[in-house]
Amino acid sequence: LLLLCGALGCGAEQAAPLVFTMLQLTRVYRGNSMFRGNASLNGQLSHLLDEHNITQVLPLEPPDAWARRQKDVITYLKNFRQLVQLFNKERPTNFTQHLCCHLGCRLFPNGTAQSFYEVNLNRTAFLSFHVPNATWERRWPGELPVAAFAQAQLMKYPITTQDLQYFLNTTCVSLLQAQSTRTGKVSGRSRAPLVLGLILGSLALLGMALGIFLCTGGSC
């Protein structure tokens, strides 16, 4: 599912890298979807997702901007849930599926950076995004038509390839670079809208691709 992002002011560590991460957990059972997630910068929680309760733990955006952000996320979750229910009506399943998306970036003291996007299905590595080449790679052990289907779907769209690469390589890293020069003061100009737009778009397409087979018993 879906996670929020914001700029959190904190001092840079001299030895350890600065790290920004987002974690999205989705549980699907008999057409019902349950969501959990969070976003953090350098280990400090900035946002929390619990079902349809989306909390800005730190005041990174003013109330009016945050209200719009909450509305966008709730709409996304509602659409995802309706999609799951639709497919479950066509082909009901009685087993539980667990989807986990983990993404973010690291900025090391020497100025180098590393970005990642990993997807697990039922606690097994499923897909990962190779950032340098903007390509999705299958991680599932052995052959699985579902993995091939999801990979092909994600490779079709610029928002899940080039745009996602830009977010991980540039936007995410720039956020950390800005934080490394601050001493606990939050910038007045948050990049959250850009970050949120990219993440919503990429996760929406990922949710649709995964939803097609999560709720049809893996028949592609």
CSV table of C-alpha atoms in Angstrom, one decimal, residues 50-210:
chain,number,residue,atom,x,y,z
A,50,ASP,CA,-3.1,2.4,10.5
A,51,GLU,CA,-6.0,1.3,8.3
A,52,HIS,CA,-7.6,4.6,7.3
A,53,ASN,CA,-6.0,6.5,10.1
A,54,ILE,CA,-3.1,8.5,8.7
A,55,THR,CA,-1.1,10.5,11.2
A,56,GLN,CA,1.6,13.1,10.8
A,57,VAL,CA,3.7,12.3,13.8
A,58,LEU,CA,5.9,15.3,13.4
A,59,PRO,CA,4.5,18.7,12.3
A,60,LEU,CA,6.2,18.7,8.9
A,61,GLU,CA,3.4,20.3,7.0
A,62,PRO,CA,0.8,23.0,8.0
A,63,PRO,CA,-2.7,21.8,8.9
A,64,ASP,CA,-4.3,22.8,5.5
A,65,ALA,CA,-1.6,21.0,3.4
A,66,TRP,CA,-1.8,17.9,5.7
A,67,ALA,CA,-5.6,17.8,5.3
A,68,ARG,CA,-5.2,17.6,1.6
A,69,ARG,CA,-2.6,14.9,1.9
A,70,GLN,CA,-4.8,12.8,4.1
A,71,LYS,CA,-7.7,13.1,1.7
A,72,ASP,CA,-5.5,11.9,-1.2
A,73,VAL,CA,-4.3,8.9,0.7
A,74,ILE,CA,-7.7,7.9,1.9
A,75,THR,CA,-9.0,8.0,-1.7
A,76,TYR,CA,-6.1,5.7,-2.8
A,77,LEU,CA,-6.8,3.2,-0.1
A,78,LYS,CA,-10.5,3.2,-0.9
A,79,ASN,CA,-9.8,2.6,-4.6
A,80,PHE,CA,-7.4,-0.2,-3.7
A,81,ARG,CA,-9.9,-1.9,-1.4
A,82,GLN,CA,-12.7,-1.7,-4.0
A,83,LEU,CA,-10.4,-3.2,-6.6
A,84,VAL,CA,-9.7,-6.2,-4.3
A,85,GLN,CA,-13.4,-6.7,-3.6
A,86,LEU,CA,-14.2,-6.7,-7.3
A,87,PHE,CA,-11.7,-9.4,-8.2
A,88,ASN,CA,-12.7,-11.4,-5.1
A,89,LYS,CA,-16.3,-11.5,-6.3
A,90,GLU,CA,-15.2,-12.9,-9.7
A,91,ARG,CA,-12.9,-15.6,-8.1
A,92,PRO,CA,-13.2,-15.9,-4.3
A,93,THR,CA,-10.1,-17.0,-2.3
A,94,ASN,CA,-10.1,-18.3,1.2
A,95,PHE,CA,-6.4,-17.8,1.9
A,96,THR,CA,-4.5,-14.8,3.2
A,97,GLN,CA,-1.9,-12.9,1.1
A,98,HIS,CA,0.6,-10.5,2.7
A,99,LEU,CA,2.2,-7.8,0.6
A,100,CYS,CA,5.2,-5.7,1.9
A,101,CYS,CA,6.8,-2.8,0.0
A,102,HIS,CA,10.0,-1.4,1.5
A,103,LEU,CA,11.7,1.6,-0.2
A,104,GLY,CA,14.1,4.4,0.5
A,105,CYS,CA,17.6,5.7,0.2
A,106,ARG,CA,20.8,6.1,2.2
A,107,LEU,CA,23.3,9.0,2.1
A,108,PHE,CA,26.8,8.1,3.4
A,109,PRO,CA,29.3,10.5,5.0
A,110,ASN,CA,31.5,10.5,1.9
A,111,GLY,CA,28.7,11.8,-0.3
A,112,THR,CA,27.8,8.5,-2.0
A,113,ALA,CA,24.2,7.3,-2.0
A,114,GLN,CA,22.2,4.1,-2.3
A,115,SER,CA,18.5,3.6,-3.1
A,116,PHE,CA,16.3,0.6,-3.0
A,117,TYR,CA,12.7,-0.6,-3.6
A,118,GLU,CA,11.8,-4.2,-2.5
A,119,VAL,CA,8.5,-6.1,-2.6
A,120,ASN,CA,7.8,-9.2,-0.6
A,121,LEU,CA,4.8,-11.5,-1.1
A,122,ASN,CA,3.9,-13.8,1.8
A,123,ARG,CA,7.2,-13.0,3.5
A,124,THR,CA,9.2,-14.2,0.4
A,125,ALA,CA,11.2,-11.9,-1.8
A,126,PHE,CA,9.0,-11.2,-4.9
A,127,LEU,CA,10.3,-8.2,-6.9
A,128,SER,CA,12.9,-5.6,-6.6
A,129,PHE,CA,13.6,-2.4,-8.5
A,130,HIS,CA,17.1,-2.1,-10.0
A,131,VAL,CA,17.6,1.7,-9.6
A,132,PRO,CA,20.6,2.3,-12.0
A,133,ASN,CA,18.8,0.7,-14.9
A,134,ALA,CA,15.2,1.5,-13.9
A,135,THR,CA,14.2,-2.1,-14.3
A,136,TRP,CA,12.1,-4.5,-12.2
A,137,GLU,CA,13.6,-7.8,-11.4
A,138,ARG,CA,12.0,-11.0,-10.2
A,139,ARG,CA,13.2,-12.4,-6.8
A,140,TRP,CA,10.8,-15.2,-6.3
A,141,PRO,CA,12.7,-18.6,-6.0
A,142,GLY,CA,11.9,-20.7,-9.0
A,143,GLU,CA,9.4,-20.0,-11.8
A,144,LEU,CA,6.2,-18.2,-11.0
A,145,PRO,CA,3.8,-16.9,-13.6
A,146,VAL,CA,2.5,-14.3,-11.2
A,147,ALA,CA,6.0,-12.8,-10.8
A,148,ALA,CA,6.5,-12.6,-14.5
A,149,PHE,CA,3.1,-11.0,-14.9
A,150,ALA,CA,3.7,-8.3,-12.3
A,151,GLN,CA,7.1,-7.6,-13.6
A,152,ALA,CA,5.8,-7.1,-17.2
A,153,GLN,CA,3.0,-4.8,-15.9
A,154,LEU,CA,5.3,-2.6,-13.9
A,155,MET,CA,7.8,-2.3,-16.8
A,156,LYS,CA,5.0,-0.8,-19.0
A,157,TYR,CA,4.7,2.6,-17.3
A,158,PRO,CA,7.2,5.5,-17.0
A,159,ILE,CA,5.9,6.3,-13.5
A,160,THR,CA,7.0,2.9,-12.2
A,161,THR,CA,10.3,3.0,-14.1
A,162,GLN,CA,11.9,6.4,-15.0
A,163,ASP,CA,9.8,8.4,-12.5
A,164,LEU,CA,10.5,6.0,-9.7
A,165,GLN,CA,14.2,6.0,-10.6
A,166,TYR,CA,14.2,9.8,-10.4
A,167,PHE,CA,12.5,9.8,-7.1
A,168,LEU,CA,14.9,7.2,-5.5
A,169,ASN,CA,18.1,8.6,-7.1
A,170,THR,CA,17.4,12.3,-7.0
A,171,THR,CA,14.4,13.4,-4.8
A,172,CYS,CA,15.0,11.0,-2.0
A,173,VAL,CA,18.8,11.7,-1.9
A,174,SER,CA,18.3,15.4,-2.2
A,175,LEU,CA,16.0,15.3,0.9
A,176,LEU,CA,18.8,13.6,2.8
A,177,GLN,CA,21.4,16.1,1.5
A,178,ALA,CA,19.3,18.9,2.8
A,179,GLN,CA,18.9,17.3,6.2
A,180,SER,CA,22.6,16.8,6.5
A,181,THR,CA,23.1,20.5,6.5
A,182,ARG,CA,20.4,21.3,9.1
A,183,THR,CA,20.6,21.3,12.8
A,184,GLY,CA,17.1,20.3,13.8
A,185,LYS,CA,15.3,23.1,11.9
A,186,VAL,CA,12.6,22.0,9.4
A,187,SER,CA,12.7,23.7,6.1
A,188,GLY,CA,9.8,25.9,5.2
A,189,ARG,CA,9.6,24.4,1.7
A,190,SER,CA,8.6,20.8,2.0
A,191,ARG,CA,9.1,18.4,-0.9
A,192,ALA,CA,6.3,16.1,0.4
A,193,PRO,CA,3.9,16.9,-2.5
A,194,LEU,CA,6.3,15.8,-5.2
A,195,VAL,CA,7.4,12.7,-3.2
A,196,LEU,CA,3.8,11.8,-2.4
A,197,GLY,CA,2.7,12.1,-6.0
A,198,LEU,CA,5.4,9.8,-7.2
A,199,ILE,CA,4.8,7.2,-4.5
A,200,LEU,CA,1.0,7.3,-4.9
A,201,GLY,CA,1.4,6.8,-8.6
A,202,SER,CA,3.9,4.0,-8.4
A,203,LEU,CA,2.1,2.2,-5.6
A,204,ALA,CA,-1.3,2.6,-7.3
A,205,LEU,CA,0.0,0.8,-10.4
A,206,LEU,CA,1.8,-1.8,-8.3
A,207,GLY,CA,-1.4,-2.3,-6.3
A,208,MET,CA,-3.4,-2.9,-9.5
A,209,ALA,CA,-0.9,-5.3,-10.9
A,210,LEU,CA,-0.7,-7.3,-7.7
